[in-house]
Short mmCIF file of C-alpha atoms in Angstrom, two decimals:
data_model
loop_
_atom_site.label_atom_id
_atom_site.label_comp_id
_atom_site.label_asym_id
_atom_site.label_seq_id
_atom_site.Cartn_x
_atom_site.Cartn_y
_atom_site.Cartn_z
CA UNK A 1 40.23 34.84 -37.42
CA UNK A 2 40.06 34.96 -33.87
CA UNK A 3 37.46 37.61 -33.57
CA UNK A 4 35.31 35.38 -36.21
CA UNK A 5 35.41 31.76 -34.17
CA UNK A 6 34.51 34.49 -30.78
CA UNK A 7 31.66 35.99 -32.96
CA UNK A 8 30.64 32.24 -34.24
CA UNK A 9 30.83 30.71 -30.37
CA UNK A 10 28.95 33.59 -29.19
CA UNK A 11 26.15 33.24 -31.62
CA UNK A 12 26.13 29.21 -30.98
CA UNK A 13 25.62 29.44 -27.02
CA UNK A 14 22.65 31.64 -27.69
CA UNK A 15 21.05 29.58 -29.65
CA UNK A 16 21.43 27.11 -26.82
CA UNK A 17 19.81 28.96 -24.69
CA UNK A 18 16.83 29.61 -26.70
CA UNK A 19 16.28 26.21 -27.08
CA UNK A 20 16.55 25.54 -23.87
CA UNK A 21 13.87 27.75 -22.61
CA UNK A 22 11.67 26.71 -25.67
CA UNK A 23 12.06 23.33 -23.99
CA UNK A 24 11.19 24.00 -20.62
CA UNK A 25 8.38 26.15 -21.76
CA UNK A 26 6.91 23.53 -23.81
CA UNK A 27 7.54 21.05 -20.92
CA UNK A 28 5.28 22.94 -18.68
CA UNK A 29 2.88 24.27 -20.52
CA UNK A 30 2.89 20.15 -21.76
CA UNK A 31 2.27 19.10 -18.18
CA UNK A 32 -1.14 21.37 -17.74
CA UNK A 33 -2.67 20.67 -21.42
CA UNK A 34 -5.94 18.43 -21.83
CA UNK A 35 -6.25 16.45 -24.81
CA UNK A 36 -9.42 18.05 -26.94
CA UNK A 37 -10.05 14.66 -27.73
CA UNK A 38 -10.00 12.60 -24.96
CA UNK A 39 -10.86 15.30 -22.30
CA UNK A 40 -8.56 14.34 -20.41
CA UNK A 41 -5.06 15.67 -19.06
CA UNK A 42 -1.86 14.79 -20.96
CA UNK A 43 0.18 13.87 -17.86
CA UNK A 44 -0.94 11.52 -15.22
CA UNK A 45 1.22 13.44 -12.95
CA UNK A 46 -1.66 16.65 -12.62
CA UNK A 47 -5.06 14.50 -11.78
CA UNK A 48 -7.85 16.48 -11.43
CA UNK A 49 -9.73 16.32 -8.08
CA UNK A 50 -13.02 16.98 -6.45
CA UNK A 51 -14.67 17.82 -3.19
CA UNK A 52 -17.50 15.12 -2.51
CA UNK A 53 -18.80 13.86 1.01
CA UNK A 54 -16.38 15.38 2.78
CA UNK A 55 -13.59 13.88 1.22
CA UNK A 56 -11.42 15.34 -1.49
CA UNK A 57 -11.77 12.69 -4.66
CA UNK A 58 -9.34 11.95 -7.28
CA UNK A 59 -10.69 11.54 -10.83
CA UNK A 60 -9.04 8.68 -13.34
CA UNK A 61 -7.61 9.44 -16.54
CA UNK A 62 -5.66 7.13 -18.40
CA UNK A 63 -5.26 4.99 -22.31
CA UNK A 64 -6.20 1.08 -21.84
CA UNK A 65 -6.26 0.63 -17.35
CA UNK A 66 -7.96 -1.19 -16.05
CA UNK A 67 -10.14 -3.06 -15.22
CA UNK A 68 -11.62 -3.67 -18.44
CA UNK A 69 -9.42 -2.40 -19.62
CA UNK A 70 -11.12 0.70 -20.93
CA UNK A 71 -10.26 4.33 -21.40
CA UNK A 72 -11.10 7.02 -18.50
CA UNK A 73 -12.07 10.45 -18.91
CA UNK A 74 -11.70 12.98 -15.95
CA UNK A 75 -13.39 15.56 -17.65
CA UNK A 76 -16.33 17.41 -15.95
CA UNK A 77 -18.44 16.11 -18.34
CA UNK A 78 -17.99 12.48 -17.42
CA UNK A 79 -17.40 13.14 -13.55
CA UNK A 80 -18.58 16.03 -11.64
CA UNK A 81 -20.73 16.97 -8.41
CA UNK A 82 -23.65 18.86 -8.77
CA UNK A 83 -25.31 21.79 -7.13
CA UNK A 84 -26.96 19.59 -4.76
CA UNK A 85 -23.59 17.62 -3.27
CA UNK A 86 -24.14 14.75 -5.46
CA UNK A 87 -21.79 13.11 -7.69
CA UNK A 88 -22.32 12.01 -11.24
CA UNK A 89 -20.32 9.13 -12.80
CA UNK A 90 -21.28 8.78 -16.60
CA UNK A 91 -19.98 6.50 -19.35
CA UNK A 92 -20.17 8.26 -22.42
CA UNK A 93 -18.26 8.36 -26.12
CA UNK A 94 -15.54 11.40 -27.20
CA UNK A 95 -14.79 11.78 -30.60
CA UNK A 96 -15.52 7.88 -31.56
CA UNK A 97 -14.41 6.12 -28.31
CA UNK A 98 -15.82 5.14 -25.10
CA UNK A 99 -14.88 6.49 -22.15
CA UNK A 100 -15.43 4.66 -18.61
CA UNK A 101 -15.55 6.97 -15.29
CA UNK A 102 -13.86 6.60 -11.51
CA UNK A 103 -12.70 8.58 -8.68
CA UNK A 104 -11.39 7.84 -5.36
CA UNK A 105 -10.24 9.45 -2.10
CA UNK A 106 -6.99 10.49 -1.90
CA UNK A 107 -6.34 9.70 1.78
CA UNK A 108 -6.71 6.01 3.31
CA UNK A 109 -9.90 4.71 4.95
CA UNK A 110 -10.26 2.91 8.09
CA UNK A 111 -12.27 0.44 9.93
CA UNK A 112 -16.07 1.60 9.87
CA UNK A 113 -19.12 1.71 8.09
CA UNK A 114 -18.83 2.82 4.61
CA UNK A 115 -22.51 3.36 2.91
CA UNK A 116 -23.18 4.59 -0.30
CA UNK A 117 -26.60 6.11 -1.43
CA UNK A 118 -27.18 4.91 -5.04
CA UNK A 119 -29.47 6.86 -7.89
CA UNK A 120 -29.82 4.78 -11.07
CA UNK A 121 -31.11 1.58 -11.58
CA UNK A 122 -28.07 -0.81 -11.32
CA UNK A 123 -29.93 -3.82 -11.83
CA UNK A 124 -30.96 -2.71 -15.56
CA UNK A 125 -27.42 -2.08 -16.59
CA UNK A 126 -26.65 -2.96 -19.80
CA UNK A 127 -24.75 -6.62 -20.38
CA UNK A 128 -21.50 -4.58 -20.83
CA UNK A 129 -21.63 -1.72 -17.99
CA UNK A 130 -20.20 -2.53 -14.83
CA UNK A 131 -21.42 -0.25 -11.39
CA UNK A 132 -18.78 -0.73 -8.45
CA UNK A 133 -18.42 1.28 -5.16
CA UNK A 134 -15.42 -0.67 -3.74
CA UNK A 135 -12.34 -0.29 -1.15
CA UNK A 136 -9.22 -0.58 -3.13
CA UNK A 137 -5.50 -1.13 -2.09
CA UNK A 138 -4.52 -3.94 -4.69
CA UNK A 139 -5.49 -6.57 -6.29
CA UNK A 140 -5.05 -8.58 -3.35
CA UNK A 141 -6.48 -5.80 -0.68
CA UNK A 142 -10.13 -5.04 -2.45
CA UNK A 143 -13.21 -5.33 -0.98
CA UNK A 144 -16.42 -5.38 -3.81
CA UNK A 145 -19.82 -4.46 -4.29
CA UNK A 146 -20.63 -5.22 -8.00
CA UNK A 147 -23.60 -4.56 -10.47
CA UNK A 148 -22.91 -6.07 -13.93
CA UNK A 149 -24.36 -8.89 -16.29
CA UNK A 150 -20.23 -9.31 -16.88
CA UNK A 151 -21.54 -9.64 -21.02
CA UNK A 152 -24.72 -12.09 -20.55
CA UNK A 153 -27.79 -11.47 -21.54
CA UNK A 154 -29.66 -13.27 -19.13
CA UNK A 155 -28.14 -13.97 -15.91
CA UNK A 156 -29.43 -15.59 -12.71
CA UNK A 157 -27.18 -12.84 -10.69
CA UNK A 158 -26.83 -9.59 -11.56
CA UNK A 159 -25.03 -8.25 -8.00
CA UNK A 160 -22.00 -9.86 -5.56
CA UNK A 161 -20.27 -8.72 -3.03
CA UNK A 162 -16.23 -9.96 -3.41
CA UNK A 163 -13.59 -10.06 -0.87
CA UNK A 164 -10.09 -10.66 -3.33
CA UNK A 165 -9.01 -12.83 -4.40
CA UNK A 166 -12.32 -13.84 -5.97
CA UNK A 167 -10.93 -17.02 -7.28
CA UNK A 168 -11.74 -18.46 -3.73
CA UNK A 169 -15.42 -19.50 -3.80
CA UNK A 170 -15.82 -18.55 -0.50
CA UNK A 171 -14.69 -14.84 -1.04
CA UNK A 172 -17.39 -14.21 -3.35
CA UNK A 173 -21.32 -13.83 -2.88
CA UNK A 174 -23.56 -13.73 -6.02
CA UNK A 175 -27.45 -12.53 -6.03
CA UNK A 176 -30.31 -11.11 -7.64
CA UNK A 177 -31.03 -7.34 -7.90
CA UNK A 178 -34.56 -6.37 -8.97
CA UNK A 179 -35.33 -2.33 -7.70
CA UNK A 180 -38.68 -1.44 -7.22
CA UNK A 181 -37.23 2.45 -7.90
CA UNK A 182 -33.85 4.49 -8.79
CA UNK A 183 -33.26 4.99 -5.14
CA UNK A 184 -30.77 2.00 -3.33
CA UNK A 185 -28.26 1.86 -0.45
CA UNK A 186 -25.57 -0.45 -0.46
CA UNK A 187 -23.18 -0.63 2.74
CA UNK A 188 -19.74 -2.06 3.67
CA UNK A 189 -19.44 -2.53 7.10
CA UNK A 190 -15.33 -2.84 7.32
CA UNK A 191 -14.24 -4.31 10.93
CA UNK A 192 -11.04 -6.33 12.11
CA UNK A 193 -12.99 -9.62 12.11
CA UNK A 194 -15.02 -9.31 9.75
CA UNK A 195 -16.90 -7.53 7.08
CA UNK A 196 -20.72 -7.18 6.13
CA UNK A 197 -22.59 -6.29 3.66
CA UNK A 198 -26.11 -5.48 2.57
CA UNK A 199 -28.06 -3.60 -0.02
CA UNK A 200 -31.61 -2.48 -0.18
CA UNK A 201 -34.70 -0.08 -1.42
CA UNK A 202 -34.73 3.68 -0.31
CA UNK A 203 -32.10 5.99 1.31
CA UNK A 204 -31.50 5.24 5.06
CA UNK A 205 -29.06 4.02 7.36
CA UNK A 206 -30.37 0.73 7.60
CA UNK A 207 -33.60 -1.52 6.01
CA UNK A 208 -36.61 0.62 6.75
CA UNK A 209 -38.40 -3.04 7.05
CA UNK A 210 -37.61 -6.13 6.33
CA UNK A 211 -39.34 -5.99 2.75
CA UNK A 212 -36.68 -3.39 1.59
CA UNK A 213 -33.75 -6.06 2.22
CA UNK A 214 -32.37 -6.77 -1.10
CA UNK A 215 -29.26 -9.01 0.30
CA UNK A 216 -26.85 -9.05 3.06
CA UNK A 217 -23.38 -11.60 3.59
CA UNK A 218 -21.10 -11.56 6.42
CA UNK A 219 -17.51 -12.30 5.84
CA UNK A 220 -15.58 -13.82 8.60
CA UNK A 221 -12.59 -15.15 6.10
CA UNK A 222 -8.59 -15.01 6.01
CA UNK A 223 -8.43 -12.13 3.40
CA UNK A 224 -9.90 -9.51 5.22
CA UNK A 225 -7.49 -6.51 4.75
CA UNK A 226 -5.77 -5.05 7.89
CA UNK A 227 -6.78 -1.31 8.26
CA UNK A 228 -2.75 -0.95 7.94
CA UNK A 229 -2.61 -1.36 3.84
CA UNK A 230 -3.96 2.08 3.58
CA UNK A 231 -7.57 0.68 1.80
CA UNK A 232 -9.00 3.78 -0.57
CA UNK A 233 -12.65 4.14 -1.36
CA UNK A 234 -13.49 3.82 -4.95
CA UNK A 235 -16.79 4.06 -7.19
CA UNK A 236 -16.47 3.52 -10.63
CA UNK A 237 -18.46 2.96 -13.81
CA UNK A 238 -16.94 1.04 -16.53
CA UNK A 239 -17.14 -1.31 -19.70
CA UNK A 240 -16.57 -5.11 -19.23
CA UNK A 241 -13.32 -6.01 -21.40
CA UNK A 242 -13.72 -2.67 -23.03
CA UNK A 243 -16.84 -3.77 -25.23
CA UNK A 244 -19.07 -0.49 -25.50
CA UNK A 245 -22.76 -0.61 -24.67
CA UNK A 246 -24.76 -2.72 -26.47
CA UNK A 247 -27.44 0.18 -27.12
CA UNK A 248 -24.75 2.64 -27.47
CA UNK A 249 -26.30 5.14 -25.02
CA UNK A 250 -24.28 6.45 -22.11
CA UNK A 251 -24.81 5.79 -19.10
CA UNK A 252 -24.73 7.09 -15.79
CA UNK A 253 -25.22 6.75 -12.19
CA UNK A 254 -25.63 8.92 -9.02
CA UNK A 255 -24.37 8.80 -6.02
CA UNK A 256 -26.00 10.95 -3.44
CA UNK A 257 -24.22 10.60 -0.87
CA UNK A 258 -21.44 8.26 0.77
CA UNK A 259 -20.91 7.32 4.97
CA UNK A 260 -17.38 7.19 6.22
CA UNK A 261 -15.60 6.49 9.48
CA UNK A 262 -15.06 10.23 9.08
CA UNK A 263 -18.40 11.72 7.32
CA UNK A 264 -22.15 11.22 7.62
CA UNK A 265 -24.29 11.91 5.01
CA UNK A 266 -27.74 13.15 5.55
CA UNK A 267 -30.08 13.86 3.30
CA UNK A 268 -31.01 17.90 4.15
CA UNK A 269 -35.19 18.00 4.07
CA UNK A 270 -36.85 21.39 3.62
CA UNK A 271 -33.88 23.75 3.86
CA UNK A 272 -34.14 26.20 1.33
CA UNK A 273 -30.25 26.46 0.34
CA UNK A 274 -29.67 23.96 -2.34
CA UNK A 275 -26.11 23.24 -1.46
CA UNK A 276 -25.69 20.39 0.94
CA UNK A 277 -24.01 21.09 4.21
CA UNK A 278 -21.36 18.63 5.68
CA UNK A 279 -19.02 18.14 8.30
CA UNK A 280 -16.23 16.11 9.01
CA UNK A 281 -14.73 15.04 11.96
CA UNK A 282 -10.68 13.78 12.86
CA UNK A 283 -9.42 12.62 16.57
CA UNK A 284 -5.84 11.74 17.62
CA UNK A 285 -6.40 11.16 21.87
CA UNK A 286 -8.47 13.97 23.45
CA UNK A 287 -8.55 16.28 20.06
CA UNK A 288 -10.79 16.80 17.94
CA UNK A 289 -10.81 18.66 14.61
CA UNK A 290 -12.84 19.03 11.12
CA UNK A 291 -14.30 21.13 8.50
CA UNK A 292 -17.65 22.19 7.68
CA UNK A 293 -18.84 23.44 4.36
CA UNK A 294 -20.50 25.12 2.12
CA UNK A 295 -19.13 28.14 3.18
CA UNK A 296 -22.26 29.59 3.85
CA UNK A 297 -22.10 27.80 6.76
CA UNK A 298 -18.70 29.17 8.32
CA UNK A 299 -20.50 31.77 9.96
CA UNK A 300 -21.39 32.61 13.32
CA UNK A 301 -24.92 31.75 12.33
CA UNK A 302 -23.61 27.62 13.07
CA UNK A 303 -21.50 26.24 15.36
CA UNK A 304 -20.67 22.12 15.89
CA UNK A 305 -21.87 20.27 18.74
CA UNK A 306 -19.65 18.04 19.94
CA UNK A 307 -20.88 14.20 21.81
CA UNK A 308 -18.24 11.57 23.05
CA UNK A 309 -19.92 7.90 24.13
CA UNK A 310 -19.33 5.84 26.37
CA UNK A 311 -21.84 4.48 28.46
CA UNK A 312 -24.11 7.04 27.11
CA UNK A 313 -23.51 10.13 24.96
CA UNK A 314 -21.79 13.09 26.40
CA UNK A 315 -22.41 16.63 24.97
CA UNK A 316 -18.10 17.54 24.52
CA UNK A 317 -15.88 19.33 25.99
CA UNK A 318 -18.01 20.16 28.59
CA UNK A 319 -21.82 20.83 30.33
CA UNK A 320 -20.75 24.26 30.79
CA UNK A 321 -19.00 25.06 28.01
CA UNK A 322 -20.30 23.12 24.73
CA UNK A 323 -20.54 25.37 22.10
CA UNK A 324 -17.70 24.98 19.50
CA UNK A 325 -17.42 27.85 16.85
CA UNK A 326 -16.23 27.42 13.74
CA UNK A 327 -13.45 29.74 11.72
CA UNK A 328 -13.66 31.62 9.12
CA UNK A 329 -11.44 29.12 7.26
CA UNK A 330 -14.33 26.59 7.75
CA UNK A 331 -12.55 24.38 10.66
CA UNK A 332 -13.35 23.96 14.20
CA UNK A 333 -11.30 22.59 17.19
CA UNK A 334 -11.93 20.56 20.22
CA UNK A 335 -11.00 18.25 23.06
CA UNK A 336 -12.99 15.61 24.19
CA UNK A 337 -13.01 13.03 27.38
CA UNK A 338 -12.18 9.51 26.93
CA UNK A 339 -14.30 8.17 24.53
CA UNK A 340 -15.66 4.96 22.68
CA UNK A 341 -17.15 7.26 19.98
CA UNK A 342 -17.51 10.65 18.41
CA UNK A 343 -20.63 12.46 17.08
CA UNK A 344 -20.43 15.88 15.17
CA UNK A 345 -23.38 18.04 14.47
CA UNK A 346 -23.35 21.37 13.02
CA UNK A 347 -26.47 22.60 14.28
CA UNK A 348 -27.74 26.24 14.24
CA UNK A 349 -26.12 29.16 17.01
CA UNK A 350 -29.55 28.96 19.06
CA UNK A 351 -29.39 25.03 18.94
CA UNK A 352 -29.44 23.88 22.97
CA UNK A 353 -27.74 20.69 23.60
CA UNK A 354 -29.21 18.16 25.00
CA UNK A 355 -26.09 17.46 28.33
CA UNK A 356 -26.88 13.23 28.19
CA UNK A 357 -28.70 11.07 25.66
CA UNK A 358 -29.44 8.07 26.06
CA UNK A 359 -28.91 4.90 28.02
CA UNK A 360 -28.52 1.17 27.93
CA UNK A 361 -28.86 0.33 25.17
CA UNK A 362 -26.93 2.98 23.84
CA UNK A 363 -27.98 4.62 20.63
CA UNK A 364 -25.99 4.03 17.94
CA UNK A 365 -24.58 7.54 15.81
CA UNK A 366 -25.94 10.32 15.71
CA UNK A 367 -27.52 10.76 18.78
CA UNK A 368 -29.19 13.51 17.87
CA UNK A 369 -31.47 12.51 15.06
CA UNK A 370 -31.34 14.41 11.72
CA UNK A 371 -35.05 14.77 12.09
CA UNK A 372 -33.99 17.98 14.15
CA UNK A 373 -35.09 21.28 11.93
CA UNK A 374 -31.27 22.68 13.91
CA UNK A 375 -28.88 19.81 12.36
CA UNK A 376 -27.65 20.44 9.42
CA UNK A 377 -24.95 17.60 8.93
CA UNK A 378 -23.44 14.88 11.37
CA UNK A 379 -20.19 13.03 11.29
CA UNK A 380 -19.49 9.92 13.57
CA UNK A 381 -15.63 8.86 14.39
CA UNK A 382 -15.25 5.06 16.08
#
């Protein structure tokens, strides 16, 4: 009798066990699996990321978020960069339902210029697609640019800029958007006292004349968010309260490239590679770090040249000693002198540095134009 309850016990606690690693097995193998449907990942606790503009990216996935609210597909069909740098943000339908796109950096932003180089024509959305590159802590820590018809068919706006909350009437700007092309740059120029914004035709820094300014607003309010909330960048594509295209055709924009505190983007010109270089740049005091990629360009075929500004721009660490290599892992290390500013080129090995550029007034970043056959990418630090 006793021998048959030992045999019985025996038998139960190893069934246990099997269950217990069937459970864990199925709990990770659970945490890794994409919906076929949806296309996107079963947990929320495994987002899929990206590399774009220097920044690593993370994708949205998620049933009924908002805003909208609408559904959001990380797949790499629905958000993905392309040979050429550039990232793709497309609304489109799986299995029956439509699916709205976003991604955003995973590490906080900080006071600066942050410009975004638009491909699409955001002023012919449809009445139900909504275009937004955005900083985003909260609802109550946002700062907006906005494309969208918000469900109208005729509007007299199609475009505002929005500092939350946009109940106040004096956090929100409206206008007209009317593109004479698919090419638009749209800028938020984040600062302690205030913020600015502006939009217009073409791909540059700034207006290339005064025709190509679409519209421009300076905030000097009481909701401007402190650089301390930890302010994300965003750019999303969605569907205004989750009502599909009117045309039902997806939709999609491009963004070619985004500025940062931390990253430049530069259009390359004639260089035969198709994969955009970049560079990025970090300081804490007198050092100075980043990355440069592809990693074609982690040879000793580049190097970075370093400028600190002040009352004019400095070639960093020093006149004798300028040229910074860059690893094999793809990073590169510095000091610099006291500085207002930071510049980063990665320029070619048989680049020669200019020692001083400059003078009152100072030119504003780079300081070596991108003109320059040697640069290949810049990054500017404030």
């Amino acid at each position: 009798m006793l021998n048959n309850r030992a045999k019985l016990a025996a038998q139960l606690g190893l069934m246990l066990a099997f269950w217990s690693i069937l459970s864990l097995i199925l709990f990770f193998v659970g945490e890794t699996t994409i919906n076929a449907r949806t296309g996107v990942h079963a947990h929320e606790n495994s987002p899929r990321t990206i590399q774009f503009a220097g920044l690593e990216w993370e994708v949205k996935s998620g049933s009924g978020l908002g805003p909208g609210p609408n559904e959001w597909s990380d797949s790499e069909e629905s958000v993905w960069v392309d040979s050429e740098g550039q990232l793709h943000l497309k609304i489109r339908q799986i299995e029956g339902v439509w699916h709205a796109a976003e991604a955003s950096t995973t590490t906080c932003t900080k006071y600066g210029m942050h410009r975004f180089y638009l491909i699409g024509r955001v002023d012919l959305l449809d009445k139900n697609v909504v275009a937004a590159p955005f900083l985003y802590k909260d609802d109550q820590h946002e700062i907006d640019i906005e494309f969208a018809k918000w469900g109208q068919d005729n509007p007299s706006n199609n475009g505002q800029y929005v500092v939350q909350p946009y109940s106040k009437t004096e956090n929100i700007e409206k206008f007209l958007i009317t593109l004479n092309g698919t090419h638009s740059t749209h800028y938020i120029n984040w600062q302690a006292s205030s913020i600015e914004f502006k939009s217009f035709h073409g791909h540059s820094p700034e207006p290339a004349t005064a025709g190509h300014l679409i519209h421009e607003w300076l905030y000097t309010g009481e909701d401007n968010p402190s650089e301390t909330e930890c302010m994300k960048i965003h750019i999303n594509l969605w569907l205004f309260q989750g009502n599909p295209p009117t045309n039902s055709q997806e939709v999609e924009i491009i963004v070619a490239g985004v500025d940062t505190p931390h990253y430049v983007y530069l259009p390359i010109v004639q260089k035969p590679d198709p994969f955009a270089p970049w560079i990025t740049l970090m300081a804490t005091g007198s050092n100075v770090s980043g990355e440069v990629g592809p990693a074609q360009y982690c040879t000793s075929d580049y190097k970075v040249a370093l400028y600190a500004k002040t009352d004019i721009w400095y070639v960093q660490p020093s006149v004798t000693s300028s040229d910074i290599s860059i690893n094999s892992n793809c990073t590169w290390q510095s000091s610099a002198n006291a500085w207002d500013e930071l510049a980063a080129h990665l320029v070619t090995k048989d680049f020669s540095q200019p020692s001083t550029i400059g003078g009152p007034p100072v030119p504003s970043c780079p300081p070596i134009e991108k003109t320059d056959p040697d640069v290949m990418a810049t990054a500017c630090f404030q």
